[in-house]
Amino acid sequence: GPPGGHTQDGGQDTSFRWQCVEQPIGKLLFRRFLEGAPGFAAAGALWAELEAFEQCEEAERAKMANQLRGRFFTPGGAEHCSFLSASATAPPTG
């Protein structure tokens, strides 16, 4: 391999997190892609709701978490994100 172990693309710069989460334009385009794709619309909506959840007041969090759980994590629901694992959607403990 190359000396020093450097990758040609600069390493992290091409990572999903950098391109689709940390870069505003990449994030916007990726969200638009999700919202416009039939199989991924629920994922796009979930992402938007999770960002709103992170911004909301502490007092609102329990209520909002329950709404999110009912909307996205309930099998049979219109926006059920079935691709999420059971551990990812489990209520937090403690």
PDB file of N, CA and C in Angstrom:
ATOM      1  N   GLY A   1       0.835  -1.201   0.000  1.00  0.00           N
ATOM      2  CA  GLY A   1       0.000   0.000   0.000  1.00  0.00           C
ATOM      3  C   GLY A   1       0.860   1.238   0.000  1.00  0.00           C
ATOM      4  N   PRO A   2       0.245   2.397  -0.105  1.00  0.00           N
ATOM      5  CA  PRO A   2       1.015   3.644  -0.111  1.00  0.00           C
ATOM      6  C   PRO A   2       1.654   3.904   1.245  1.00  0.00           C
ATOM      7  N   PRO A   3       2.821   4.539   1.263  1.00  0.00           N
ATOM      8  CA  PRO A   3       3.474   4.829   2.551  1.00  0.00           C
ATOM      9  C   PRO A   3       2.616   5.765   3.389  1.00  0.00           C
ATOM     10  N   GLY A   4       2.590   5.497   4.696  1.00  0.00           N
ATOM     11  CA  GLY A   4       1.822   6.349   5.581  1.00  0.00           C
ATOM     12  C   GLY A   4       0.355   5.986   5.640  1.00  0.00           C
ATOM     13  N   GLY A   5      -0.091   5.095   4.771  1.00  0.00           N
ATOM     14  CA  GLY A   5      -1.473   4.619   4.827  1.00  0.00           C
ATOM     15  C   GLY A   5      -2.510   5.630   4.398  1.00  0.00           C
ATOM     16  N   HIS A   6      -2.127   6.661   3.645  1.00  0.00           N
ATOM     17  CA  HIS A   6      -3.125   7.642   3.208  1.00  0.00           C
ATOM     18  C   HIS A   6      -3.898   7.117   2.013  1.00  0.00           C
ATOM     19  N   THR A   7      -5.195   7.368   2.003  1.00  0.00           N
ATOM     20  CA  THR A   7      -5.993   6.952   0.852  1.00  0.00           C
ATOM     21  C   THR A   7      -6.025   8.091  -0.157  1.00  0.00           C
ATOM     22  N   GLN A   8      -6.238   7.745  -1.399  1.00  0.00           N
ATOM     23  CA  GLN A   8      -6.207   8.713  -2.478  1.00  0.00           C
ATOM     24  C   GLN A   8      -7.275   9.808  -2.328  1.00  0.00           C
ATOM     25  N   ASP A   9      -8.453   9.418  -1.829  1.00  0.00           N
ATOM     26  CA  ASP A   9      -9.555  10.379  -1.762  1.00  0.00           C
ATOM     27  C   ASP A   9      -9.508  11.241  -0.502  1.00  0.00           C
ATOM     28  N   GLY A  10      -8.445  11.129   0.271  1.00  0.00           N
ATOM     29  CA  GLY A  10      -8.348  11.943   1.481  1.00  0.00           C
ATOM     30  C   GLY A  10      -9.078  11.333   2.653  1.00  0.00           C
ATOM     31  N   GLY A  11      -9.470  10.073   2.521  1.00  0.00           N
ATOM     32  CA  GLY A  11     -10.091   9.380   3.650  1.00  0.00           C
ATOM     33  C   GLY A  11     -11.518   9.807   3.891  1.00  0.00           C
ATOM     34  N   GLN A  12     -11.737  10.403   5.045  1.00  0.00           N
ATOM     35  CA  GLN A  12     -13.076  10.676   5.554  1.00  0.00           C
ATOM     36  C   GLN A  12     -13.924  11.572   4.656  1.00  0.00           C
ATOM     37  N   ASP A  13     -13.288  12.377   3.802  1.00  0.00           N
ATOM     38  CA  ASP A  13     -14.027  13.351   3.013  1.00  0.00           C
ATOM     39  C   ASP A  13     -15.107  12.742   2.119  1.00  0.00           C
ATOM     40  N   THR A  14     -14.976  11.461   1.769  1.00  0.00           N
ATOM     41  CA  THR A  14     -15.979  10.841   0.921  1.00  0.00           C
ATOM     42  C   THR A  14     -16.940   9.972   1.729  1.00  0.00           C
ATOM     43  N   SER A  15     -16.837  10.039   3.041  1.00  0.00           N
ATOM     44  CA  SER A  15     -17.707   9.207   3.861  1.00  0.00           C
ATOM     45  C   SER A  15     -19.160   9.649   3.759  1.00  0.00           C
ATOM     46  N   PHE A  16     -20.063   8.716   4.007  1.00  0.00           N
ATOM     47  CA  PHE A  16     -21.488   9.029   3.987  1.00  0.00           C
ATOM     48  C   PHE A  16     -21.809  10.148   4.973  1.00  0.00           C
ATOM     49  N   ARG A  17     -21.281  10.036   6.183  1.00  0.00           N
ATOM     50  CA  ARG A  17     -21.594  11.032   7.211  1.00  0.00           C
ATOM     51  C   ARG A  17     -21.188  12.426   6.749  1.00  0.00           C
ATOM     52  N   TRP A  18     -20.000  12.535   6.191  1.00  0.00           N
ATOM     53  CA  TRP A  18     -19.525  13.851   5.761  1.00  0.00           C
ATOM     54  C   TRP A  18     -20.377  14.383   4.619  1.00  0.00           C
ATOM     55  N   GLN A  19     -20.657  13.550   3.616  1.00  0.00           N
ATOM     56  CA  GLN A  19     -21.369  14.006   2.428  1.00  0.00           C
ATOM     57  C   GLN A  19     -22.855  14.247   2.664  1.00  0.00           C
ATOM     58  N   CYS A  20     -23.496  13.368   3.438  1.00  0.00           N
ATOM     59  CA  CYS A  20     -24.957  13.377   3.527  1.00  0.00           C
ATOM     60  C   CYS A  20     -25.504  13.889   4.855  1.00  0.00           C
ATOM     61  N   VAL A  21     -24.627  14.118   5.827  1.00  0.00           N
ATOM     62  CA  VAL A  21     -25.093  14.590   7.130  1.00  0.00           C
ATOM     63  C   VAL A  21     -24.461  15.932   7.476  1.00  0.00           C
ATOM     64  N   GLU A  22     -23.140  16.049   7.290  1.00  0.00           N
ATOM     65  CA  GLU A  22     -22.446  17.252   7.738  1.00  0.00           C
ATOM     66  C   GLU A  22     -22.436  18.378   6.704  1.00  0.00           C
ATOM     67  N   GLN A  23     -22.549  18.055   5.425  1.00  0.00           N
ATOM     68  CA  GLN A  23     -22.559  19.081   4.391  1.00  0.00           C
ATOM     69  C   GLN A  23     -23.993  19.527   4.120  1.00  0.00           C
ATOM     70  N   PRO A  24     -24.308  20.810   4.316  1.00  0.00           N
ATOM     71  CA  PRO A  24     -25.704  21.246   4.151  1.00  0.00           C
ATOM     72  C   PRO A  24     -26.304  20.893   2.794  1.00  0.00           C
ATOM     73  N   ILE A  25     -25.556  21.092   1.696  1.00  0.00           N
ATOM     74  CA  ILE A  25     -26.140  20.826   0.380  1.00  0.00           C
ATOM     75  C   ILE A  25     -26.285  19.323   0.151  1.00  0.00           C
ATOM     76  N   GLY A  26     -25.303  18.555   0.594  1.00  0.00           N
ATOM     77  CA  GLY A  26     -25.401  17.100   0.454  1.00  0.00           C
ATOM     78  C   GLY A  26     -26.559  16.556   1.270  1.00  0.00           C
ATOM     79  N   LYS A  27     -26.729  17.103   2.463  1.00  0.00           N
ATOM     80  CA  LYS A  27     -27.817  16.682   3.341  1.00  0.00           C
ATOM     81  C   LYS A  27     -29.167  16.989   2.699  1.00  0.00           C
ATOM     82  N   LEU A  28     -29.304  18.189   2.143  1.00  0.00           N
ATOM     83  CA  LEU A  28     -30.552  18.585   1.501  1.00  0.00           C
ATOM     84  C   LEU A  28     -30.864  17.672   0.317  1.00  0.00           C
ATOM     85  N   LEU A  29     -29.860  17.431  -0.521  1.00  0.00           N
ATOM     86  CA  LEU A  29     -30.073  16.588  -1.700  1.00  0.00           C
ATOM     87  C   LEU A  29     -30.419  15.156  -1.294  1.00  0.00           C
ATOM     88  N   PHE A  30     -29.732  14.651  -0.275  1.00  0.00           N
ATOM     89  CA  PHE A  30     -30.011  13.288   0.168  1.00  0.00           C
ATOM     90  C   PHE A  30     -31.418  13.187   0.745  1.00  0.00           C
ATOM     91  N   ARG A  31     -31.838  14.186   1.530  1.00  0.00           N
ATOM     92  CA  ARG A  31     -33.194  14.204   2.076  1.00  0.00           C
ATOM     93  C   ARG A  31     -34.230  14.269   0.952  1.00  0.00           C
ATOM     94  N   ARG A  32     -33.973  15.106  -0.065  1.00  0.00           N
ATOM     95  CA  ARG A  32     -34.898  15.205  -1.195  1.00  0.00           C
ATOM     96  C   ARG A  32     -34.997  13.875  -1.917  1.00  0.00           C
ATOM     97  N   PHE A  33     -33.849  13.193  -2.059  1.00  0.00           N
ATOM     98  CA  PHE A  33     -33.847  11.873  -2.685  1.00  0.00           C
ATOM     99  C   PHE A  33     -34.724  10.903  -1.892  1.00  0.00           C
ATOM    100  N   LEU A  34     -34.535  10.875  -0.566  1.00  0.00           N
ATOM    101  CA  LEU A  34     -35.328   9.979   0.277  1.00  0.00           C
ATOM    102  C   LEU A  34     -36.818  10.283   0.148  1.00  0.00           C
ATOM    103  N   GLU A  35     -37.159  11.569   0.235  1.00  0.00           N
ATOM    104  CA  GLU A  35     -38.565  11.955   0.226  1.00  0.00           C
ATOM    105  C   GLU A  35     -39.220  11.687  -1.117  1.00  0.00           C
ATOM    106  N   GLY A  36     -38.425  11.665  -2.194  1.00  0.00           N
ATOM    107  CA  GLY A  36     -38.983  11.442  -3.517  1.00  0.00           C
ATOM    108  C   GLY A  36     -38.999   9.996  -3.962  1.00  0.00           C
ATOM    109  N   ALA A  37     -38.358   9.118  -3.212  1.00  0.00           N
ATOM    110  CA  ALA A  37     -38.305   7.708  -3.581  1.00  0.00           C
ATOM    111  C   ALA A  37     -39.383   6.942  -2.815  1.00  0.00           C
ATOM    112  N   PRO A  38     -40.254   6.225  -3.529  1.00  0.00           N
ATOM    113  CA  PRO A  38     -41.387   5.558  -2.858  1.00  0.00           C
ATOM    114  C   PRO A  38     -40.979   4.729  -1.642  1.00  0.00           C
ATOM    115  N   GLY A  39     -39.899   3.974  -1.746  1.00  0.00           N
ATOM    116  CA  GLY A  39     -39.509   3.122  -0.640  1.00  0.00           C
ATOM    117  C   GLY A  39     -38.857   3.849   0.521  1.00  0.00           C
ATOM    118  N   PHE A  40     -38.445   5.091   0.315  1.00  0.00           N
ATOM    119  CA  PHE A  40     -37.655   5.786   1.327  1.00  0.00           C
ATOM    120  C   PHE A  40     -38.334   7.018   1.909  1.00  0.00           C
ATOM    121  N   ALA A  41     -39.548   7.326   1.458  1.00  0.00           N
ATOM    122  CA  ALA A  41     -40.219   8.547   1.916  1.00  0.00           C
ATOM    123  C   ALA A  41     -40.363   8.562   3.438  1.00  0.00           C
ATOM    124  N   ALA A  42     -40.693   7.417   4.025  1.00  0.00           N
ATOM    125  CA  ALA A  42     -40.843   7.353   5.481  1.00  0.00           C
ATOM    126  C   ALA A  42     -39.516   7.653   6.171  1.00  0.00           C
ATOM    127  N   ALA A  43     -38.415   7.191   5.588  1.00  0.00           N
ATOM    128  CA  ALA A  43     -37.097   7.462   6.172  1.00  0.00           C
ATOM    129  C   ALA A  43     -36.796   8.955   6.138  1.00  0.00           C
ATOM    130  N   GLY A  44     -37.149   9.611   5.039  1.00  0.00           N
ATOM    131  CA  GLY A  44     -36.939  11.051   4.943  1.00  0.00           C
ATOM    132  C   GLY A  44     -37.761  11.800   5.971  1.00  0.00           C
ATOM    133  N   ALA A  45     -39.003  11.375   6.137  1.00  0.00           N
ATOM    134  CA  ALA A  45     -39.874  12.004   7.127  1.00  0.00           C
ATOM    135  C   ALA A  45     -39.348  11.755   8.540  1.00  0.00           C
ATOM    136  N   LEU A  46     -38.887  10.541   8.798  1.00  0.00           N
ATOM    137  CA  LEU A  46     -38.340  10.209  10.118  1.00  0.00           C
ATOM    138  C   LEU A  46     -37.128  11.091  10.429  1.00  0.00           C
ATOM    139  N   TRP A  47     -36.256  11.265   9.454  1.00  0.00           N
ATOM    140  CA  TRP A  47     -35.068  12.085   9.651  1.00  0.00           C
ATOM    141  C   TRP A  47     -35.470  13.503  10.042  1.00  0.00           C
ATOM    142  N   ALA A  48     -36.433  14.081   9.313  1.00  0.00           N
ATOM    143  CA  ALA A  48     -36.891  15.437   9.616  1.00  0.00           C
ATOM    144  C   ALA A  48     -37.461  15.513  11.029  1.00  0.00           C
ATOM    145  N   GLU A  49     -38.249  14.502  11.406  1.00  0.00           N
ATOM    146  CA  GLU A  49     -38.852  14.487  12.744  1.00  0.00           C
ATOM    147  C   GLU A  49     -37.796  14.329  13.831  1.00  0.00           C
ATOM    148  N   LEU A  50     -36.780  13.513  13.581  1.00  0.00           N
ATOM    149  CA  LEU A  50     -35.721  13.336  14.575  1.00  0.00           C
ATOM    150  C   LEU A  50     -34.940  14.634  14.781  1.00  0.00           C
ATOM    151  N   GLU A  51     -34.734  15.384  13.706  1.00  0.00           N
ATOM    152  CA  GLU A  51     -34.050  16.667  13.857  1.00  0.00           C
ATOM    153  C   GLU A  51     -34.906  17.628  14.678  1.00  0.00           C
ATOM    154  N   ALA A  52     -36.208  17.625  14.437  1.00  0.00           N
ATOM    155  CA  ALA A  52     -37.108  18.466  15.228  1.00  0.00           C
ATOM    156  C   ALA A  52     -37.069  18.028  16.692  1.00  0.00           C
ATOM    157  N   PHE A  53     -37.015  16.705  16.917  1.00  0.00           N
ATOM    158  CA  PHE A  53     -36.960  16.162  18.271  1.00  0.00           C
ATOM    159  C   PHE A  53     -35.715  16.674  19.005  1.00  0.00           C
ATOM    160  N   GLU A  54     -34.586  16.698  18.306  1.00  0.00           N
ATOM    161  CA  GLU A  54     -33.345  17.168  18.927  1.00  0.00           C
ATOM    162  C   GLU A  54     -33.425  18.637  19.329  1.00  0.00           C
ATOM    163  N   GLN A  55     -34.248  19.422  18.624  1.00  0.00           N
ATOM    164  CA  GLN A  55     -34.358  20.855  18.904  1.00  0.00           C
ATOM    165  C   GLN A  55     -35.428  21.179  19.952  1.00  0.00           C
ATOM    166  N   CYS A  56     -36.300  20.214  20.245  1.00  0.00           N
ATOM    167  CA  CYS A  56     -37.458  20.533  21.075  1.00  0.00           C
ATOM    168  C   CYS A  56     -37.100  20.657  22.559  1.00  0.00           C
ATOM    169  N   GLU A  57     -37.987  21.302  23.292  1.00  0.00           N
ATOM    170  CA  GLU A  57     -37.799  21.494  24.729  1.00  0.00           C
ATOM    171  C   GLU A  57     -37.821  20.149  25.459  1.00  0.00           C
ATOM    172  N   GLU A  58     -37.068  20.088  26.546  1.00  0.00           N
ATOM    173  CA  GLU A  58     -36.999  18.871  27.355  1.00  0.00           C
ATOM    174  C   GLU A  58     -38.388  18.386  27.758  1.00  0.00           C
ATOM    175  N   ALA A  59     -39.269  19.301  28.116  1.00  0.00           N
ATOM    176  CA  ALA A  59     -40.609  18.945  28.586  1.00  0.00           C
ATOM    177  C   ALA A  59     -41.450  18.274  27.506  1.00  0.00           C
ATOM    178  N   GLU A  60     -41.133  18.561  26.243  1.00  0.00           N
ATOM    179  CA  GLU A  60     -41.912  18.009  25.129  1.00  0.00           C
ATOM    180  C   GLU A  60     -41.415  16.637  24.683  1.00  0.00           C
ATOM    181  N   ARG A  61     -40.236  16.251  25.142  1.00  0.00           N
ATOM    182  CA  ARG A  61     -39.574  15.075  24.565  1.00  0.00           C
ATOM    183  C   ARG A  61     -40.333  13.776  24.727  1.00  0.00           C
ATOM    184  N   ALA A  62     -40.886  13.516  25.901  1.00  0.00           N
ATOM    185  CA  ALA A  62     -41.582  12.236  26.117  1.00  0.00           C
ATOM    186  C   ALA A  62     -42.775  12.111  25.180  1.00  0.00           C
ATOM    187  N   LYS A  63     -43.546  13.197  25.067  1.00  0.00           N
ATOM    188  CA  LYS A  63     -44.716  13.187  24.205  1.00  0.00           C
ATOM    189  C   LYS A  63     -44.305  12.992  22.743  1.00  0.00           C
ATOM    190  N   MET A  64     -43.271  13.723  22.334  1.00  0.00           N
ATOM    191  CA  MET A  64     -42.807  13.637  20.956  1.00  0.00           C
ATOM    192  C   MET A  64     -42.239  12.252  20.648  1.00  0.00           C
ATOM    193  N   ALA A  65     -41.517  11.675  21.606  1.00  0.00           N
ATOM    194  CA  ALA A  65     -40.957  10.330  21.411  1.00  0.00           C
ATOM    195  C   ALA A  65     -42.073   9.311  21.194  1.00  0.00           C
ATOM    196  N   ASN A  66     -43.156   9.440  21.960  1.00  0.00           N
ATOM    197  CA  ASN A  66     -44.278   8.525  21.794  1.00  0.00           C
ATOM    198  C   ASN A  66     -44.929   8.681  20.423  1.00  0.00           C
ATOM    199  N   GLN A  67     -45.048   9.925  19.956  1.00  0.00           N
ATOM    200  CA  GLN A  67     -45.613  10.167  18.627  1.00  0.00           C
ATOM    201  C   GLN A  67     -44.729   9.564  17.542  1.00  0.00           C
ATOM    202  N   LEU A  68     -43.418   9.744  17.682  1.00  0.00           N
ATOM    203  CA  LEU A  68     -42.483   9.170  16.718  1.00  0.00           C
ATOM    204  C   LEU A  68     -42.599   7.655  16.693  1.00  0.00           C
ATOM    205  N   ARG A  69     -42.662   7.066  17.893  1.00  0.00           N
ATOM    206  CA  ARG A  69     -42.741   5.617  17.997  1.00  0.00           C
ATOM    207  C   ARG A  69     -43.996   5.106  17.298  1.00  0.00           C
ATOM    208  N   GLY A  70     -45.128   5.779  17.547  1.00  0.00           N
ATOM    209  CA  GLY A  70     -46.377   5.345  16.942  1.00  0.00           C
ATOM    210  C   GLY A  70     -46.390   5.524  15.430  1.00  0.00           C
ATOM    211  N   ARG A  71     -45.768   6.597  14.966  1.00  0.00           N
ATOM    212  CA  ARG A  71     -45.824   6.923  13.543  1.00  0.00           C
ATOM    213  C   ARG A  71     -44.867   6.082  12.705  1.00  0.00           C
ATOM    214  N   PHE A  72     -43.649   5.882  13.188  1.00  0.00           N
ATOM    215  CA  PHE A  72     -42.621   5.254  12.368  1.00  0.00           C
ATOM    216  C   PHE A  72     -42.236   3.838  12.782  1.00  0.00           C
ATOM    217  N   PHE A  73     -42.482   3.480  14.038  1.00  0.00           N
ATOM    218  CA  PHE A  73     -41.953   2.210  14.532  1.00  0.00           C
ATOM    219  C   PHE A  73     -43.037   1.173  14.796  1.00  0.00           C
ATOM    220  N   THR A  74     -44.288   1.464  14.429  1.00  0.00           N
ATOM    221  CA  THR A  74     -45.376   0.526  14.676  1.00  0.00           C
ATOM    222  C   THR A  74     -45.668  -0.267  13.409  1.00  0.00           C
ATOM    223  N   PRO A  75     -45.454  -1.586  13.447  1.00  0.00           N
ATOM    224  CA  PRO A  75     -45.725  -2.401  12.268  1.00  0.00           C
ATOM    225  C   PRO A  75     -47.153  -2.199  11.779  1.00  0.00           C
ATOM    226  N   GLY A  76     -47.298  -2.072  10.470  1.00  0.00           N
ATOM    227  CA  GLY A  76     -48.612  -1.859   9.901  1.00  0.00           C
ATOM    228  C   GLY A  76     -48.952  -0.398   9.698  1.00  0.00           C
ATOM    229  N   GLY A  77     -48.182   0.495  10.331  1.00  0.00           N
ATOM    230  CA  GLY A  77     -48.429   1.921  10.170  1.00  0.00           C
ATOM    231  C   GLY A  77     -48.024   2.393   8.777  1.00  0.00           C
ATOM    232  N   ALA A  78     -48.634   3.471   8.321  1.00  0.00           N
ATOM    233  CA  ALA A  78     -48.382   3.982   6.969  1.00  0.00           C
ATOM    234  C   ALA A  78     -46.920   4.364   6.767  1.00  0.00           C
ATOM    235  N   GLU A  79     -46.277   4.832   7.820  1.00  0.00           N
ATOM    236  CA  GLU A  79     -44.886   5.263   7.693  1.00  0.00           C
ATOM    237  C   GLU A  79     -43.943   4.378   8.513  1.00  0.00           C
ATOM    238  N   HIS A  80     -44.328   3.123   8.677  1.00  0.00           N
ATOM    239  CA  HIS A  80     -43.480   2.201   9.436  1.00  0.00           C
ATOM    240  C   HIS A  80     -42.133   2.037   8.746  1.00  0.00           C
ATOM    241  N   CYS A  81     -41.049   2.294   9.456  1.00  0.00           N
ATOM    242  CA  CYS A  81     -39.697   2.123   8.928  1.00  0.00           C
ATOM    243  C   CYS A  81     -39.226   0.709   9.259  1.00  0.00           C
ATOM    244  N   SER A  82     -39.664  -0.232   8.452  1.00  0.00           N
ATOM    245  CA  SER A  82     -39.413  -1.644   8.745  1.00  0.00           C
ATOM    246  C   SER A  82     -37.943  -2.032   8.613  1.00  0.00           C
ATOM    247  N   PHE A  83     -37.146  -1.158   7.982  1.00  0.00           N
ATOM    248  CA  PHE A  83     -35.725  -1.455   7.816  1.00  0.00           C
ATOM    249  C   PHE A  83     -34.937  -1.242   9.105  1.00  0.00           C
ATOM    250  N   LEU A  84     -35.545  -0.599  10.113  1.00  0.00           N
ATOM    251  CA  LEU A  84     -34.856  -0.377  11.377  1.00  0.00           C
ATOM    252  C   LEU A  84     -34.915  -1.649  12.229  1.00  0.00           C
ATOM    253  N   SER A  85     -33.835  -1.926  12.933  1.00  0.00           N
ATOM    254  CA  SER A  85     -33.797  -3.109  13.780  1.00  0.00           C
ATOM    255  C   SER A  85     -34.618  -2.904  15.035  1.00  0.00           C
ATOM    256  N   ALA A  86     -34.993  -3.977  15.670  1.00  0.00           N
ATOM    257  CA  ALA A  86     -35.768  -3.894  16.920  1.00  0.00           C
ATOM    258  C   ALA A  86     -34.995  -3.115  17.981  1.00  0.00           C
ATOM    259  N   SER A  87     -33.673  -3.312  18.043  1.00  0.00           N
ATOM    260  CA  SER A  87     -32.896  -2.609  19.069  1.00  0.00           C
ATOM    261  C   SER A  87     -32.847  -1.108  18.776  1.00  0.00           C
ATOM    262  N   ALA A  88     -32.885  -0.731  17.498  1.00  0.00           N
ATOM    263  CA  ALA A  88     -32.849   0.686  17.143  1.00  0.00           C
ATOM    264  C   ALA A  88     -34.129   1.402  17.543  1.00  0.00           C
ATOM    265  N   THR A  89     -35.229   0.668  17.577  1.00  0.00           N
ATOM    266  CA  THR A  89     -36.520   1.294  17.855  1.00  0.00           C
ATOM    267  C   THR A  89     -37.030   1.014  19.254  1.00  0.00           C
ATOM    268  N   ALA A  90     -36.231   0.322  20.066  1.00  0.00           N
ATOM    269  CA  ALA A  90     -36.659   0.024  21.430  1.00  0.00           C
ATOM    270  C   ALA A  90     -36.694   1.307  22.270  1.00  0.00           C
ATOM    271  N   PRO A  91     -37.667   1.415  23.168  1.00  0.00           N
ATOM    272  CA  PRO A  91     -37.686   2.592  24.054  1.00  0.00           C
ATOM    273  C   PRO A  91     -36.401   2.625  24.888  1.00  0.00           C
ATOM    274  N   PRO A  92     -35.855   3.810  25.133  1.00  0.00           N
ATOM    275  CA  PRO A  92     -34.645   3.893  25.957  1.00  0.00           C
ATOM    276  C   PRO A  92     -34.928   3.438  27.380  1.00  0.00           C
ATOM    277  N   THR A  93     -33.957   2.786  27.979  1.00  0.00           N
ATOM    278  CA  THR A  93     -34.126   2.326  29.355  1.00  0.00           C
ATOM    279  C   THR A  93     -33.432   3.280  30.297  1.00  0.00           C
ATOM    280  N   GLY A  94     -33.954   3.392  31.500  1.00  0.00           N
ATOM    281  CA  GLY A  94     -33.313   4.215  32.510  1.00  0.00           C
ATOM    282  C   GLY A  94     -33.733   5.651  32.481  1.00  0.00           C
TER     283      GLY A  94
END
